XYZ file of C-alpha atoms in Angstrom:
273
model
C 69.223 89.001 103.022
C 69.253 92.554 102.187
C 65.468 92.867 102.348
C 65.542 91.579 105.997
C 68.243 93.577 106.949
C 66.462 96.651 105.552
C 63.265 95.181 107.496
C 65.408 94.890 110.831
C 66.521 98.754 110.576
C 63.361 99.792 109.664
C 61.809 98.011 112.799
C 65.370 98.944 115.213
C 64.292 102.526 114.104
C 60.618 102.857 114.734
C 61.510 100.934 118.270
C 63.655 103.848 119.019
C 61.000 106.716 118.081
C 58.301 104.647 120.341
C 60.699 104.525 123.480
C 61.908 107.945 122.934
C 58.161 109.039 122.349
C 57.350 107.452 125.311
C 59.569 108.979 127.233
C 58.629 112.626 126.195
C 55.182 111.629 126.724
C 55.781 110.063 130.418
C 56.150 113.591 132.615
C 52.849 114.426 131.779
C 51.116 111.838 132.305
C 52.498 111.552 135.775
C 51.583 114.974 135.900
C 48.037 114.359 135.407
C 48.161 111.196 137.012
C 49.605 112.808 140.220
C 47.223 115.106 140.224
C 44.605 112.507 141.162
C 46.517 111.421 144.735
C 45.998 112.268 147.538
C 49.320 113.690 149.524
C 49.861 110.010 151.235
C 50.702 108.438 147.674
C 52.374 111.768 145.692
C 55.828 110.749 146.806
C 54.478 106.764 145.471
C 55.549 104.995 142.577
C 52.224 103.782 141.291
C 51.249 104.419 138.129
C 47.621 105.292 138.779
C 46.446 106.307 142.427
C 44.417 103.772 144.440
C 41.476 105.700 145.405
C 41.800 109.078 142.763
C 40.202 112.038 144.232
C 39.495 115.955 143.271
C 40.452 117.182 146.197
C 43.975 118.736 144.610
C 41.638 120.412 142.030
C 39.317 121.816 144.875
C 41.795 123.265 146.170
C 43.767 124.543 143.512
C 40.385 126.485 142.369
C 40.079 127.119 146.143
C 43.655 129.257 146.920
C 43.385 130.544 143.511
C 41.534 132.389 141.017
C 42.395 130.102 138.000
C 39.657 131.079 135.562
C 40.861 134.718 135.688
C 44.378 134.254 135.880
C 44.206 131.715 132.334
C 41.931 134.461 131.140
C 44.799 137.253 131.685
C 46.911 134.509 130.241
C 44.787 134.340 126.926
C 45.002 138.571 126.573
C 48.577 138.830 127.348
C 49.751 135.952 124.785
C 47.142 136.857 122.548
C 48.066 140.921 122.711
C 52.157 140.294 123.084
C 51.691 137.533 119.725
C 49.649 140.753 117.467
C 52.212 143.294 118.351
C 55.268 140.851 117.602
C 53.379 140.177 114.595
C 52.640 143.329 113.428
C 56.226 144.724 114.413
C 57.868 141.814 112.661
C 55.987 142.358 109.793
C 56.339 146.228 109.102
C 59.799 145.961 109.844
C 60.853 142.972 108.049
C 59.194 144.398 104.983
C 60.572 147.678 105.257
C 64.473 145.715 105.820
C 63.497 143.489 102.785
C 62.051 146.375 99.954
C 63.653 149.369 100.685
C 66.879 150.480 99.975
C 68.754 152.817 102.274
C 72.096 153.239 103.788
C 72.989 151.318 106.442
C 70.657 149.050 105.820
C 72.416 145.664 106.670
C 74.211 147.458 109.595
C 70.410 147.782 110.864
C 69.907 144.129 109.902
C 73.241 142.600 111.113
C 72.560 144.747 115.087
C 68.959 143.688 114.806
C 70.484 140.297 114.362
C 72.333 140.309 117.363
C 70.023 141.567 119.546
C 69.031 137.861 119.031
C 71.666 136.579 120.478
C 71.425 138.765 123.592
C 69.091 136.962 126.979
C 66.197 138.254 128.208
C 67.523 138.683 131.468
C 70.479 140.986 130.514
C 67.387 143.387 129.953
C 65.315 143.155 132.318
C 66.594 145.609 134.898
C 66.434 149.010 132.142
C 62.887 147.550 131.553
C 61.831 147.592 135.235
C 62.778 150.933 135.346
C 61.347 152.301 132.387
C 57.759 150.327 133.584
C 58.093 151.924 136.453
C 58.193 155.309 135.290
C 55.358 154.819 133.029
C 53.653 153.989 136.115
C 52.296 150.527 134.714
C 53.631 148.409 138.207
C 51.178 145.680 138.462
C 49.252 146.126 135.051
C 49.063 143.448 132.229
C 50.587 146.312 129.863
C 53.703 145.779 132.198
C 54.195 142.709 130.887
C 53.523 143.210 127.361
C 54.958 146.238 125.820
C 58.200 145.517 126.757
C 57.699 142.160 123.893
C 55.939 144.258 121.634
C 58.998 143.437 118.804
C 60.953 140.556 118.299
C 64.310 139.872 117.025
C 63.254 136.441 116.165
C 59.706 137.205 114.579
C 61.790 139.846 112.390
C 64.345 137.225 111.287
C 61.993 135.072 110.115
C 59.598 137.067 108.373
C 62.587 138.822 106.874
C 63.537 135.210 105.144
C 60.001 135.348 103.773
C 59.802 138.688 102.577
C 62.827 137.714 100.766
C 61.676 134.674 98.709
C 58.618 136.704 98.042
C 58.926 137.469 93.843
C 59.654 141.413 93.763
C 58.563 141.433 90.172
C 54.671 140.899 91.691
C 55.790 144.251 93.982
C 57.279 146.130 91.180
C 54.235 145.626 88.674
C 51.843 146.778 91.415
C 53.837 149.826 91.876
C 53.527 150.300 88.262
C 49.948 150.437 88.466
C 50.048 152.947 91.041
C 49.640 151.120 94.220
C 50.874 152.863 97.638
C 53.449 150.564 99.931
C 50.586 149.952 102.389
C 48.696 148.848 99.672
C 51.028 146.598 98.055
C 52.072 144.993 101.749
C 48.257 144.001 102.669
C 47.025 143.511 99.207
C 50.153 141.869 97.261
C 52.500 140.668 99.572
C 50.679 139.481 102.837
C 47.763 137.208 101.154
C 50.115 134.432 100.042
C 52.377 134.155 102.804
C 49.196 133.961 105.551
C 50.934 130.529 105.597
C 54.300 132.067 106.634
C 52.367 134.298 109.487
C 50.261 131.910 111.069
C 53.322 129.060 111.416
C 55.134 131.934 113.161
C 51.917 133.352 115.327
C 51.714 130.013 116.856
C 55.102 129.772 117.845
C 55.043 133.508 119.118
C 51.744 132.430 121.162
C 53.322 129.721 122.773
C 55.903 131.181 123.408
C 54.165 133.863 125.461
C 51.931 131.781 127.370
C 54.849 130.268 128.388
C 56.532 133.438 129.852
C 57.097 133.596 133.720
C 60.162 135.059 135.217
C 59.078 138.964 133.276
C 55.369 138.474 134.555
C 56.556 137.805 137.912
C 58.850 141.078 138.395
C 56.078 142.952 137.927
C 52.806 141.421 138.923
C 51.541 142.423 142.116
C 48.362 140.636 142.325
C 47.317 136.869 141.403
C 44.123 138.481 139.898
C 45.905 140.328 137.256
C 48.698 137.824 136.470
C 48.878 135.011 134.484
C 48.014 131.176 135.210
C 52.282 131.046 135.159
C 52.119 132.869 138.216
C 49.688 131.442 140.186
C 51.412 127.700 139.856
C 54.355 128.978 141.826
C 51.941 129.719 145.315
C 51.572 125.786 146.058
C 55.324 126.194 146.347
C 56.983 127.578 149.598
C 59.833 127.285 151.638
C 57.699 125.804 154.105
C 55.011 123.351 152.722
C 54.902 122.271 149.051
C 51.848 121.078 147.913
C 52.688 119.232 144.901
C 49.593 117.613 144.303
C 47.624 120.765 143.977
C 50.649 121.679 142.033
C 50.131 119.514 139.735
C 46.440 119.838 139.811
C 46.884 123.586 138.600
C 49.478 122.501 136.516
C 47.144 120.202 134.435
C 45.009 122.896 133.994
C 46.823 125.368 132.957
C 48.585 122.589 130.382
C 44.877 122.491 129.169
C 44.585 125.188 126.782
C 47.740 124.627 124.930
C 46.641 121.110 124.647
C 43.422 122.136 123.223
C 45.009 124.250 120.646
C 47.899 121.855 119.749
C 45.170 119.288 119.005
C 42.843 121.540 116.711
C 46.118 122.893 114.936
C 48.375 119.943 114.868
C 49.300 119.769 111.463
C 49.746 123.458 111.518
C 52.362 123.577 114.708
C 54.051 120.468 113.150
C 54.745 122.459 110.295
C 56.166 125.642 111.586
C 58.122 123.665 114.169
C 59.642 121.875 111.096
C 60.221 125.126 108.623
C 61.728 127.404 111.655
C 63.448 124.445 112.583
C 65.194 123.788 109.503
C 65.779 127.908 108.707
């Protein structure tokens, strides 16, 4: 009796993960799968279109230059992920090995700073792009995400587990700091780093509302951008839409299948710190 209660649950369970599965899985493929009609059947409830066609992908390509603009996506996530990195890093180590006054005052504000939106910021850093003069170029968009409260938290928690008697004995030998950062401490937690990288990239390639205030053209903005011209207050063309949707859905896709195990496992240890 016990056994086929224990069977029961175990089946009631993996029911639940399957229909809640499927429904995380369902917007995209009517995504894709709207992306196929033609604009007589978008507003349809069929599950596949009757007679598919390219024509929203024609002329997504057509009103837009997509290769470029998922190109300047690539650079900007890939140059906004190394700074964050490298920021994170530097700082978390310095937070983590050094001792100084006001040390976890420093730690506790930078900890804060967490908790404070994007948006509450993003007026002092208009201005101060604007005076740099970088209005409607990709460093616009970066600098300002050069550091991150969030990439310093977390590579603060694994600076800390890192054993200090490895650090101390290096220093005993005569290594320098920058020395016993890229030589001691960084080799074993390239685990650590690339779990957060991933994150930080996907996070960043998912940025819009920043890239948007100051973008001027589509040829220097990213793919993020670019989705938002099929909608008006006029005409929305939701199958090309969702044609350039797809496509810009692409890349992460590509990624997330080459590095599953990889994202599964960050999501899971940032998750759970």
């Amino acid at each position: 009796m016990y056994t086929l209660r224990k069977k029961c649950g175990s089946i009631g369970k993996h029911g639940l993960l399957v229909l809640l599965s499927l429904l995380a899985v369902f917007p995209l493929y009517w995504m894709v799968v709207s992306s196929f009609k033609n604009q007589g059947e978008i507003f349809g409830t069929a599950f596949w279109p009757a007679a598919p066609t390219l024509e929203n992908y024609t002329y997504a390509f057509e009103q837009m230059p997509i290769s470029r603009m998922l190109l300047n996506s690539f650079i900007i996530a890939i140059a906004m992920t190394a700074l964050q990195l490298l920021t994170s890093i530097l700082a978390a180590y310095a937070l983590t090995r050094w001792q100084f006054k006001g040390r976890g005052i420093l730690y506790t504000m930078l900890t804060l700073t967490w908790l404070i939106p994007a948006q509450a910021t993003m007026i002092p850093n208009y201005i101060q792009v604007n005076e740099w003069g970088l209005q409607g170029n990709p460093l616009a968009i970066v600098l300002p995400f050069a550091a991150s409260a969030f990439a310093v938290i977390s590579m603060y928690q694994g600076f800390n587990q890192f054993p200090r008697a490895l650090i101390d004995a290096a220093r005993l030998d005569g290594a320098g700091e920058w020395q016993i950062l890229t030589r001691v401490v960084l080799p074993p937690m390239k685990a650590t780093i690339s779990s957060l990288g991933i994150l930080l990239f996907i996070n960043s390639w998912n940025e819009y509302l920043w890239p948007m205030l100051v973008t001027k053209k589509l040829e220097s903005a990213p793919i993020q951008i670019g989705i938002k011209s099929f909608v008006s207050s006029d005409v929305n063309m939701w199958g090309s839409l969702m044609a350039a949707t797809t496509i810009s859905c692409l890349p992460i896709l590509i990624i997330y299948i080459i590095l599953q195990r990889h994202i599964v496992d960050s999501f899971m240890k940032w998750g759970i710190k």
